[in-house]
PDB file of C-alpha atoms in Angstrom:
ATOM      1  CA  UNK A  17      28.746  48.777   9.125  1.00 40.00           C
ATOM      2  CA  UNK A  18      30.207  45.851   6.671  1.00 40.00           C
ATOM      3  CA  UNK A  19      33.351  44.622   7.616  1.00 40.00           C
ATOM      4  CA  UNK A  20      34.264  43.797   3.961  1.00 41.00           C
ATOM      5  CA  UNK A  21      34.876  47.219   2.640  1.00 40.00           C
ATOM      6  CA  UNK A  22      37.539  49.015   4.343  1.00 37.00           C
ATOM      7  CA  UNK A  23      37.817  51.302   1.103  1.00 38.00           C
ATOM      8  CA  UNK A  24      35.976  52.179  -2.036  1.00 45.00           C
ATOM      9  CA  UNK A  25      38.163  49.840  -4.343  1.00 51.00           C
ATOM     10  CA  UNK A  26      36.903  46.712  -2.987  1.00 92.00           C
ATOM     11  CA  UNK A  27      35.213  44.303  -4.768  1.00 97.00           C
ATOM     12  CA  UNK A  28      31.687  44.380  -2.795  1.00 98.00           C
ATOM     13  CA  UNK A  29      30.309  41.433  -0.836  1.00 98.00           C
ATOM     14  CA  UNK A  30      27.091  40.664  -1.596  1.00 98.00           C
ATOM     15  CA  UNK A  31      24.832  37.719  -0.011  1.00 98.00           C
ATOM     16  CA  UNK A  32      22.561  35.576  -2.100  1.00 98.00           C
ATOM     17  CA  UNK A  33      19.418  34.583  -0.085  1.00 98.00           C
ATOM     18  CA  UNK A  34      17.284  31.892  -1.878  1.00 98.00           C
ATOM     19  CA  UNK A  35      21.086  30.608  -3.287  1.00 98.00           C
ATOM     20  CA  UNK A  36      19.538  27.250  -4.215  1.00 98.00           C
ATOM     21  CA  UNK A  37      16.490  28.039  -6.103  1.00 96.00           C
ATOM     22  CA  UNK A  38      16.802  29.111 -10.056  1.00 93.00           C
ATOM     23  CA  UNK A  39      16.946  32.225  -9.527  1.00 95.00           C
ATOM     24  CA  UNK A  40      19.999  32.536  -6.206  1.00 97.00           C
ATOM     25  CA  UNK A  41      21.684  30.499  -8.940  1.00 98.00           C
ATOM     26  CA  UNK A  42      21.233  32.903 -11.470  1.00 97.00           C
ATOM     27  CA  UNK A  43      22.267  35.991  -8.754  1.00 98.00           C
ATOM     28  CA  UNK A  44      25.294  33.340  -8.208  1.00 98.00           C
ATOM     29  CA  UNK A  45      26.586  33.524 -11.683  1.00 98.00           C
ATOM     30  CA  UNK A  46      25.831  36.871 -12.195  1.00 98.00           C
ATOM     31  CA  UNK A  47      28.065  38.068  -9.071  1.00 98.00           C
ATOM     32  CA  UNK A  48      30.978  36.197 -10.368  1.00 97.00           C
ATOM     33  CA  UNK A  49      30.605  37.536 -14.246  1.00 96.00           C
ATOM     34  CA  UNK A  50      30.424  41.329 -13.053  1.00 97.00           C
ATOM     35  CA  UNK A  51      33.208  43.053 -12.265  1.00 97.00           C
ATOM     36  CA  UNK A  52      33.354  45.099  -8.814  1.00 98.00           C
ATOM     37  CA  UNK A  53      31.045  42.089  -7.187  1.00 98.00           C
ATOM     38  CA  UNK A  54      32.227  39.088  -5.204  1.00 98.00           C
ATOM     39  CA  UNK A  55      29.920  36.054  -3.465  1.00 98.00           C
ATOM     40  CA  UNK A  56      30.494  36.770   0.249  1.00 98.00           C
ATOM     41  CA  UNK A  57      27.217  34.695   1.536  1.00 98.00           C
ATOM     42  CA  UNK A  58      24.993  32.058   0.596  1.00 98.00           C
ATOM     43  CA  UNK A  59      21.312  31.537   2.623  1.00 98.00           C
ATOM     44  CA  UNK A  60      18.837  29.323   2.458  1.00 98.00           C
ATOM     45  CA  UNK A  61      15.809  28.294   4.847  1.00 96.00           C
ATOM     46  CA  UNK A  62      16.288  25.772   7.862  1.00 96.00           C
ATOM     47  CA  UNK A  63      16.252  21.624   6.408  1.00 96.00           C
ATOM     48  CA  UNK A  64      17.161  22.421   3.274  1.00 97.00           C
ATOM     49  CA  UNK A  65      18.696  20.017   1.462  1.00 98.00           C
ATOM     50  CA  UNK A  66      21.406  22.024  -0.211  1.00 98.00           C
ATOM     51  CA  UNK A  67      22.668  23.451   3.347  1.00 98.00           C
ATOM     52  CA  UNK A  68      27.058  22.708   3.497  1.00 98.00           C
ATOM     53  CA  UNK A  69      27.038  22.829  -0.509  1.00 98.00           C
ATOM     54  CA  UNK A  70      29.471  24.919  -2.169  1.00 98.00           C
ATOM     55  CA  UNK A  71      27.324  27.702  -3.507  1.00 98.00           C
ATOM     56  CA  UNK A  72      28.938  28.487  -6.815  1.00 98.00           C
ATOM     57  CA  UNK A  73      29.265  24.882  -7.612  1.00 98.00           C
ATOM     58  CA  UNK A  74      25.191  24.332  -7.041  1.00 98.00           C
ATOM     59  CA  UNK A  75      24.851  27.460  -9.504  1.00 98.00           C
ATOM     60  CA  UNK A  76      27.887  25.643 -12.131  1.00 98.00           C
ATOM     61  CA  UNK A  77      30.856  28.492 -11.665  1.00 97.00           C
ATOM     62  CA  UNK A  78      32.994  25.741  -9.647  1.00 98.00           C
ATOM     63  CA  UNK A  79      34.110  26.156  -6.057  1.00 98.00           C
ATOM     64  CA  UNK A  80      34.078  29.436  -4.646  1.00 98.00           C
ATOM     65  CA  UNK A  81      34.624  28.356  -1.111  1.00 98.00           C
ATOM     66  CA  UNK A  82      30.788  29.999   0.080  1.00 98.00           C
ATOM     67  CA  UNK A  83      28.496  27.000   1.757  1.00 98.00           C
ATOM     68  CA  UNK A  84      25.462  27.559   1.856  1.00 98.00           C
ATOM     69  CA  UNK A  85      23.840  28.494   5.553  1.00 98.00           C
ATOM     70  CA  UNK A  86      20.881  28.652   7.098  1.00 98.00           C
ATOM     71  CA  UNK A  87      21.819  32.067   9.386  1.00 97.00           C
ATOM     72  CA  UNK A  88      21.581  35.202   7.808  1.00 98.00           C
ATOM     73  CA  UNK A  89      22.723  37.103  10.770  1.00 97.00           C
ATOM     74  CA  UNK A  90      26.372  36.326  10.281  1.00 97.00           C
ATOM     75  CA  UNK A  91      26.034  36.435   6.678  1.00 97.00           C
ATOM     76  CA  UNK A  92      25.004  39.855   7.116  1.00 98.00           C
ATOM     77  CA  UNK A  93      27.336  40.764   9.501  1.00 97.00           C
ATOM     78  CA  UNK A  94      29.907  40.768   7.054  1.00 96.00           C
ATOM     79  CA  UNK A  95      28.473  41.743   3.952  1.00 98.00           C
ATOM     80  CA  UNK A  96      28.267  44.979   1.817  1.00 98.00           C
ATOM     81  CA  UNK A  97      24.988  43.563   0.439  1.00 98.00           C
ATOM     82  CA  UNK A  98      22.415  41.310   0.323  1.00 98.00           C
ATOM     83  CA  UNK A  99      20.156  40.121  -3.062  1.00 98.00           C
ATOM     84  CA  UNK A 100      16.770  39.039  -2.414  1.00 98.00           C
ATOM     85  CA  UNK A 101      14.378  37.180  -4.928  1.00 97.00           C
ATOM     86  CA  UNK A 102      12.490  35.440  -1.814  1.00 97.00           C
ATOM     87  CA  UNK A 103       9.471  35.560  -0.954  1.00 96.00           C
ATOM     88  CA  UNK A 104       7.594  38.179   0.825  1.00 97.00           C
ATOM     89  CA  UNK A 105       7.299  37.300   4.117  1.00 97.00           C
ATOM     90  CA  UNK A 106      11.360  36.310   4.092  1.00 98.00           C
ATOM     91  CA  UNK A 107      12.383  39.819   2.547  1.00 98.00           C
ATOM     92  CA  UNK A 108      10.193  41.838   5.294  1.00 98.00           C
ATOM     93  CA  UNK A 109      12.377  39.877   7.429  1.00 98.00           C
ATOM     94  CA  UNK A 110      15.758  40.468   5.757  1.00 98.00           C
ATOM     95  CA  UNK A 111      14.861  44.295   5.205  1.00 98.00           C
ATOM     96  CA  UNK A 112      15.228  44.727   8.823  1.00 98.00           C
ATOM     97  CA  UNK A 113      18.555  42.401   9.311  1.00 98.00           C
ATOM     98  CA  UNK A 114      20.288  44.600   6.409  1.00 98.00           C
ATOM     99  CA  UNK A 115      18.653  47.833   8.783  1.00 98.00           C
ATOM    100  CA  UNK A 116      20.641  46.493  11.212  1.00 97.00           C
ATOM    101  CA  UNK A 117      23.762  45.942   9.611  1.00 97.00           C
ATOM    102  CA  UNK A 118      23.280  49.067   7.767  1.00 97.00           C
ATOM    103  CA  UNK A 119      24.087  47.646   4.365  1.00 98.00           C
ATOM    104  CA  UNK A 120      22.650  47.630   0.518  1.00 98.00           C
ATOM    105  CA  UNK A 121      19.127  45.372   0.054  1.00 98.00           C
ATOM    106  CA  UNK A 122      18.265  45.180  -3.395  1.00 98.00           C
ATOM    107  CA  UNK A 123      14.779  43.587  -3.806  1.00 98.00           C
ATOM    108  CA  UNK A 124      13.108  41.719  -6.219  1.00 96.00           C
ATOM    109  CA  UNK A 125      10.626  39.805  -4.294  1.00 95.00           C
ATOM    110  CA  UNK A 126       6.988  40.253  -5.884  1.00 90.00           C
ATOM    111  CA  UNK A 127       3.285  39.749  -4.098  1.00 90.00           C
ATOM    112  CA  UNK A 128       4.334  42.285  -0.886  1.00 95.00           C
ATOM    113  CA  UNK A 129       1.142  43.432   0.619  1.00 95.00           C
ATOM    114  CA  UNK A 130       0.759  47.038   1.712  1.00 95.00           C
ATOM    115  CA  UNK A 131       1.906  46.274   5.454  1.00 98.00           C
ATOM    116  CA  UNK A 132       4.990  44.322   3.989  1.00 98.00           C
ATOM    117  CA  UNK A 133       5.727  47.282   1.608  1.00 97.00           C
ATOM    118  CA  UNK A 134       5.336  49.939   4.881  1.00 98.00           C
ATOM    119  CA  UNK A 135       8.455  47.545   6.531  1.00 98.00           C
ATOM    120  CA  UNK A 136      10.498  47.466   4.144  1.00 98.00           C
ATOM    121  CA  UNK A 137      10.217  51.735   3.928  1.00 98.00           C
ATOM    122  CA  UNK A 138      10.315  51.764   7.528  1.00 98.00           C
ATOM    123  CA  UNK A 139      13.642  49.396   7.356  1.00 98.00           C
ATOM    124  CA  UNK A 140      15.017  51.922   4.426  1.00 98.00           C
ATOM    125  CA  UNK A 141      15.704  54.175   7.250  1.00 98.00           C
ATOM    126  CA  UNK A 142      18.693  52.593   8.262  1.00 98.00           C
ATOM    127  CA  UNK A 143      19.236  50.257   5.028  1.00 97.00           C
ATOM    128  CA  UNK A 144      19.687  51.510   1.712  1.00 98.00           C
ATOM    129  CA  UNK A 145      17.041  49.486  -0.214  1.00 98.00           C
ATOM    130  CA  UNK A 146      16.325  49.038  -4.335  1.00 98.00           C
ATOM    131  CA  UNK A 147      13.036  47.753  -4.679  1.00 98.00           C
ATOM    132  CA  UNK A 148      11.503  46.778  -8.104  1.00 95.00           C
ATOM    133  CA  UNK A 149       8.637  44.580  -9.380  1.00 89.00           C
ATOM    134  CA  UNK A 150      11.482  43.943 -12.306  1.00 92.00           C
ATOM    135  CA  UNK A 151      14.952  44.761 -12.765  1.00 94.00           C
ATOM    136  CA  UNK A 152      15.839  44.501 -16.396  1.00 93.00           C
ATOM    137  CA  UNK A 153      16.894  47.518 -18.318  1.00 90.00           C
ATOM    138  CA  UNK A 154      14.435  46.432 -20.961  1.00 94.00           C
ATOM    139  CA  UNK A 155      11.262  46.414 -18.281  1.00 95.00           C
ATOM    140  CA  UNK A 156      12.091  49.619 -16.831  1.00 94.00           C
ATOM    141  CA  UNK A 157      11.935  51.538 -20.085  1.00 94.00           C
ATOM    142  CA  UNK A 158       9.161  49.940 -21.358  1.00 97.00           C
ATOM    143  CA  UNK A 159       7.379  51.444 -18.038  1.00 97.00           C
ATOM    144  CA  UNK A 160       8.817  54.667 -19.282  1.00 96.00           C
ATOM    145  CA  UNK A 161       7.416  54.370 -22.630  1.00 97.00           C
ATOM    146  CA  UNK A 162       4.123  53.442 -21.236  1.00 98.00           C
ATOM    147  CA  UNK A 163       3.822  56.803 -18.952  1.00 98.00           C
ATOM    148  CA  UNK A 164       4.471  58.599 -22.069  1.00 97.00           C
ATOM    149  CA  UNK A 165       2.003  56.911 -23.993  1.00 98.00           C
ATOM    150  CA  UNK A 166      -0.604  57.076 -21.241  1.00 98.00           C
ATOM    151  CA  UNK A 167       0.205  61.011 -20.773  1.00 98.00           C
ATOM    152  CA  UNK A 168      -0.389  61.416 -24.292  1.00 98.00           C
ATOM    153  CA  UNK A 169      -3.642  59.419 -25.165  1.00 98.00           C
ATOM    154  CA  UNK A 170      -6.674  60.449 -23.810  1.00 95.00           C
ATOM    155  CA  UNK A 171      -8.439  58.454 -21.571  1.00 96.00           C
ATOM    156  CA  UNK A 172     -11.685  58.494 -23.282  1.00 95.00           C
ATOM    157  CA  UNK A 173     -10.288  57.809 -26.942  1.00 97.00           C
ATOM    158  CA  UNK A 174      -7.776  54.480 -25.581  1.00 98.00           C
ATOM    159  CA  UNK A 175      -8.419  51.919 -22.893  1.00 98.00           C
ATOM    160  CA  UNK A 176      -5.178  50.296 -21.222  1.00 98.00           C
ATOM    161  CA  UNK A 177      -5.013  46.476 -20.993  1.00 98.00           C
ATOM    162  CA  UNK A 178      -1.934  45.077 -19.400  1.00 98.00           C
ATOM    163  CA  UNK A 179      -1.328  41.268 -20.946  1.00 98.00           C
ATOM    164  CA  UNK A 180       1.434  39.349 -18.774  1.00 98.00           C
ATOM    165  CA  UNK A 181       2.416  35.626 -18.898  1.00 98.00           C
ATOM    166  CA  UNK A 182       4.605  33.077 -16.220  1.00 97.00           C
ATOM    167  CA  UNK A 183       6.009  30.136 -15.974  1.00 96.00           C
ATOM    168  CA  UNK A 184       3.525  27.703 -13.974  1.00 97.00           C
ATOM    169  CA  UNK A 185       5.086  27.879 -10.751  1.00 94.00           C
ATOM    170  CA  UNK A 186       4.772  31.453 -10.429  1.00 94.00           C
ATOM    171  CA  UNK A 187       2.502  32.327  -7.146  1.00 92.00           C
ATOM    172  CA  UNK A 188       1.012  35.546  -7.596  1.00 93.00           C
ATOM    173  CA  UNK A 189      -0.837  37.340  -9.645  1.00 95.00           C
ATOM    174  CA  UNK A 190      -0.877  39.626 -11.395  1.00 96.00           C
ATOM    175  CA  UNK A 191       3.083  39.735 -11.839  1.00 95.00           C
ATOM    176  CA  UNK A 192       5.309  42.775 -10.012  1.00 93.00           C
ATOM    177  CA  UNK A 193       6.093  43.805 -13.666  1.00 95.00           C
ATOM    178  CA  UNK A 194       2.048  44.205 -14.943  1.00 97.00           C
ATOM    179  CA  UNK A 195       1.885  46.012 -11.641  1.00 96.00           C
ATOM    180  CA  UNK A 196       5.094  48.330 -12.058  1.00 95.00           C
ATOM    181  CA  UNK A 197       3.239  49.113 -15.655  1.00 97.00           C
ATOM    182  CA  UNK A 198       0.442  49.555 -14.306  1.00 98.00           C
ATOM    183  CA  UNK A 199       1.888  51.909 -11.888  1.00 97.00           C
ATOM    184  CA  UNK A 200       3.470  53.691 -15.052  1.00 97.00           C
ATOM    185  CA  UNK A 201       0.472  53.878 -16.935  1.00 98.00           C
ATOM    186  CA  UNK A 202      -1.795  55.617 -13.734  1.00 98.00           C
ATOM    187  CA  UNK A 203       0.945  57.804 -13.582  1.00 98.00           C
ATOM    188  CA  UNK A 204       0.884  59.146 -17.105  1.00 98.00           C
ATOM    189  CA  UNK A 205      -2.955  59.425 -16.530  1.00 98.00           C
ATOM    190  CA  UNK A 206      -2.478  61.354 -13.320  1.00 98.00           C
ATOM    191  CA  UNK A 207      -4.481  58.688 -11.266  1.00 98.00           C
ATOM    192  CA  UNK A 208      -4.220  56.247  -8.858  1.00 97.00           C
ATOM    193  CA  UNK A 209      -3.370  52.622  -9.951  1.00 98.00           C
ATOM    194  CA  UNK A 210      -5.636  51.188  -6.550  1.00 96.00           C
ATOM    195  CA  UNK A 211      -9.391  52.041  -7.538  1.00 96.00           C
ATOM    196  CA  UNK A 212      -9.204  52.404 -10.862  1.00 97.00           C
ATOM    197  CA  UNK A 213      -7.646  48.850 -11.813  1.00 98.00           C
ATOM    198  CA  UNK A 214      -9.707  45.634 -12.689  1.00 98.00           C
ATOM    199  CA  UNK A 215      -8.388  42.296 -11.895  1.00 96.00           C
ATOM    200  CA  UNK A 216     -10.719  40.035 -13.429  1.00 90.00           C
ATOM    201  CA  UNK A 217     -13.576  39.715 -15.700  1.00 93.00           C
ATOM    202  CA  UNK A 218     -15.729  36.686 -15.666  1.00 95.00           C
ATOM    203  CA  UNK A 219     -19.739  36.713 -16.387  1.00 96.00           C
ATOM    204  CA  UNK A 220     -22.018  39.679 -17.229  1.00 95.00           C
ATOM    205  CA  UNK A 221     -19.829  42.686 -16.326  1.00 94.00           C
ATOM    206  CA  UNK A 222     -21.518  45.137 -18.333  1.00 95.00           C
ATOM    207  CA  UNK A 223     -19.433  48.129 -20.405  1.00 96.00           C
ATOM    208  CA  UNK A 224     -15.728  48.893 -19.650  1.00 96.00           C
ATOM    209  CA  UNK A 225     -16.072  51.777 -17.671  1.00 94.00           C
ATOM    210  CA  UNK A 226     -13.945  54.301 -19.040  1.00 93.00           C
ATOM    211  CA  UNK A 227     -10.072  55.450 -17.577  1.00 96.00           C
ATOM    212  CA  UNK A 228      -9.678  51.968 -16.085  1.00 98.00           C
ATOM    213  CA  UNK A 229      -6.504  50.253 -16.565  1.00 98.00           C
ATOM    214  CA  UNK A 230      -7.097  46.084 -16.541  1.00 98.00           C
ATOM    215  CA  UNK A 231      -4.781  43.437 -15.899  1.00 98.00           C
ATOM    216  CA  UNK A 232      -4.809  39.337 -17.535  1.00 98.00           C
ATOM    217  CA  UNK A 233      -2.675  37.183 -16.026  1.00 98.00           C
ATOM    218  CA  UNK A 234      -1.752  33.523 -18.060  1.00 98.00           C
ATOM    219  CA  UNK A 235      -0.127  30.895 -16.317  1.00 98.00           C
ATOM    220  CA  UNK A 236       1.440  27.721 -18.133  1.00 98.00           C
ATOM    221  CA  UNK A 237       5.002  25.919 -18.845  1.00 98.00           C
ATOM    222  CA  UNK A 238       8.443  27.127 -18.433  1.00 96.00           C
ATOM    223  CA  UNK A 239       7.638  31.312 -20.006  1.00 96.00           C
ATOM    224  CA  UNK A 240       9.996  33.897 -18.174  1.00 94.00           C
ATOM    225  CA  UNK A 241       8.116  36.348 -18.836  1.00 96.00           C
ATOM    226  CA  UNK A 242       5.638  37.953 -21.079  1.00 98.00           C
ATOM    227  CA  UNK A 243       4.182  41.700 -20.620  1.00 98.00           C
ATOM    228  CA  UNK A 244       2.060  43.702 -23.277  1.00 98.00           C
ATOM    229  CA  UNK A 245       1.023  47.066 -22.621  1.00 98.00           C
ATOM    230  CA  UNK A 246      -2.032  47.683 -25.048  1.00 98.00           C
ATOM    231  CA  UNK A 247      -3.503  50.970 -25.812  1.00 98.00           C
ATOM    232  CA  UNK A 248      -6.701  50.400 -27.653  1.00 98.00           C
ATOM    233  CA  UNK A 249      -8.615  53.494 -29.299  1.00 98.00           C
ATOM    234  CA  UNK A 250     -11.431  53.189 -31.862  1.00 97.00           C
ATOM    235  CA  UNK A 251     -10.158  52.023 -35.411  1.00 98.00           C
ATOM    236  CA  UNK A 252      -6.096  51.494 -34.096  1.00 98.00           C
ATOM    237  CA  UNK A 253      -3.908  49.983 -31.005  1.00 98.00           C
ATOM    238  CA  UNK A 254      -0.432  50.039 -30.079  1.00 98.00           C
ATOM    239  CA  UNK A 255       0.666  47.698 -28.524  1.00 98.00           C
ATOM    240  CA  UNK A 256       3.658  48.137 -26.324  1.00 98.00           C
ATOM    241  CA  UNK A 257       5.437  45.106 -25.458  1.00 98.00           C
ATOM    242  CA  UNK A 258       8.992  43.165 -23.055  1.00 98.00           C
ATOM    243  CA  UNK A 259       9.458  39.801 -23.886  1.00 97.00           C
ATOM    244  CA  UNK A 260      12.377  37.843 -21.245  1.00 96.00           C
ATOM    245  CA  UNK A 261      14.272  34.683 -22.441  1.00 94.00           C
ATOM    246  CA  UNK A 262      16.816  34.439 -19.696  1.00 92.00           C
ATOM    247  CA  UNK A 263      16.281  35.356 -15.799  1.00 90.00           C
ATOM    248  CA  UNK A 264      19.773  36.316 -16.287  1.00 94.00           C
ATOM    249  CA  UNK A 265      18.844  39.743 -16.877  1.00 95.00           C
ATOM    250  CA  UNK A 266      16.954  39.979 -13.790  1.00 95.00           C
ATOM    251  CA  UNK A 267      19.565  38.928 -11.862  1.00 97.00           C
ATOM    252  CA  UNK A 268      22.482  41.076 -13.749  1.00 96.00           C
ATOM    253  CA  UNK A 269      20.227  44.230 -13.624  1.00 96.00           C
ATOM    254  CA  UNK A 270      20.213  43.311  -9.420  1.00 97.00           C
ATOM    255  CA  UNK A 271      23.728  43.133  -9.240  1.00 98.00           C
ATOM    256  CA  UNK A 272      24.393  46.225 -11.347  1.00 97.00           C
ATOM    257  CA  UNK A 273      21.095  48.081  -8.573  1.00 97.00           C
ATOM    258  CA  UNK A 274      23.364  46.976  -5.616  1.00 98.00           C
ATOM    259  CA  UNK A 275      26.535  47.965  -6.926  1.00 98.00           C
ATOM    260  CA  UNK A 276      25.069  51.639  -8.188  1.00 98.00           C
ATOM    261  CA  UNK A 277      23.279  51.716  -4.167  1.00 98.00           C
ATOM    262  CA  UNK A 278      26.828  51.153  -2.606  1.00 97.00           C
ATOM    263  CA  UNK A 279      27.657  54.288  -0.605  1.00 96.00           C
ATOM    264  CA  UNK A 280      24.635  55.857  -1.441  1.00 97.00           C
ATOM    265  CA  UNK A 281      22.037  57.219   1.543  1.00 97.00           C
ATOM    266  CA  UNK A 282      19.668  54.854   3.561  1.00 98.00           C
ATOM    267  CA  UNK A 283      16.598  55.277   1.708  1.00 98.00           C
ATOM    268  CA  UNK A 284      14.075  53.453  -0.693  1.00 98.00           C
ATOM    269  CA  UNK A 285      14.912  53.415  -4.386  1.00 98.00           C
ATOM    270  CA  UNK A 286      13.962  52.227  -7.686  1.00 95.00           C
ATOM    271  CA  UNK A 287      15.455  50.507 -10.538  1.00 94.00           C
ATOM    272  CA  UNK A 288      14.251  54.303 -12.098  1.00 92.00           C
ATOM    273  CA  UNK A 289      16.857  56.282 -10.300  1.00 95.00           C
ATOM    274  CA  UNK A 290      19.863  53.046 -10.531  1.00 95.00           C
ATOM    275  CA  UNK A 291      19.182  53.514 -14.562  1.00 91.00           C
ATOM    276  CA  UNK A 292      18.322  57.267 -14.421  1.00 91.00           C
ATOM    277  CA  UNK A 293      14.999  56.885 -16.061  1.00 84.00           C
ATOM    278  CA  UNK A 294      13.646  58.970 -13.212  1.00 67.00           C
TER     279      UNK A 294
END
């Protein structure tokens, strides 16, 4: 168990993996804003350059007396948390460190493949793990919103399109938001998202076939994030639509998962039951 939180009043200690990147500095400063949080860890990979720095001065709080390290075992070890905007590959791997510690993993890592997302469950057996392709407020009631919309308009009167735009560094495609929505919007339809989604159009594709739910993905300077649900019927379209400015958000509405997941069961959740949007 943590050895940071001998009772329920303590501030909880939550580890920043990725602290260097944009946004571990984000998570940085939004630990130190909230109340009831506190930087207890700082990771980043092996040779990187930022290893011995003062975490909150990288992210611009000052000194908070939390170098950065290259060992998330100890890290762990005494931890009531960990935040994790990695990559997948890295958060498979930290899943089953914060198993073994037995403490909060709140994920935000996008592009998991099905065997990545089958360790993390198997890892929520012991860890008590938020997972979420986005974990704004704003994002997860726009998927909401979209459910209801897709419950409510017949499949054969309104196609779903599902519009999302990145920054040019991004790596995958489409984002874990347009995949959360899409999620939302099979859901409301009663299908499956897998089989009845369409990735990519390019040459003679013939007709839209009809109950499919497709996906663009742009790619190009510094965007946040861009995500339009469109429901287009004959004649009208609504168009339902989350437009981010600041990664902040993502990173306050991780803090505020991890913090709601503290004492709860080992087990995988969603920013849907931290909001209770469920």
């Amino acid at each position: 168990m943590s050895g940071t939180s001998p009772n329920d009043t303590s501030d909880m200690g939550l580890v920043v993996v990725g602290a260097a990147g944009r946004m571990g500095q984000a998570l940085i400063r939004a630990i130190h804003t909230i109340p009831g949080a506190r930087v207890a860890g700082a990771v980043e990979r092996s040779g990187s350059a930022y290893l011995g720095k003062d975490a909150g001065e990288l992210a611009g709080i000052g000194i908070i007396n939390v170098p950065i390290g290259d060992d998330p075992l100890p890290a762990f070890a005494k931890a009531d948390g960990v935040l994790d905007f990695t990559a997948p590959a890295a958060t498979v791997e930290f899943a089953g460190y914060a198993a073994q510690a037995r403490i909060v993993h709140v994920i935000g890592t996008t592009g998991c493949s099905d065997d990545d997302n089958a360790r993390i469950a198997a890892a929520a057996r012991h860890a008590t793990i938020v997972k979420s392709g986005n974990m704004s407020l704003g994002v997860n009631l726009l998927a909401v919103l979209v459910e209801q919309a897709a419950r409510a308009l017949d499949a054969d009167d309104f196609d779903i399109e599902i519009l999302e735009m990145h920054h040019r560094h991004k790596v995958d495609a489409p984002s874990g938001t347009a995949l959360l929505l899409g999620e939302a919007a099979a859901a409301g339809r009663g299908i499956q998202l897998a089989g009845n989604d369409v990735r990519s159009r390019d040459g003679h594709t013939g007709v839209r076939k009809a109950g499919s739910i497709g996906f663009a993905a742009l790619r190009g300077g510094s965007v946040v994030g861009d995500h339009s649900v469109i429901l287009a019927g004959t004649g009208e379209r609504i168009t339902l639509a989350h437009h981010a400015e600041d990664r902040a958000i993502f990173a306050r509405g991780a803090v505020k998962a991890a913090l709601w997941a503290r004492g709860k069961k080992p087990g995988l959740y969603s920013m849907r039951d931290v909001l209770g949007l469920g």
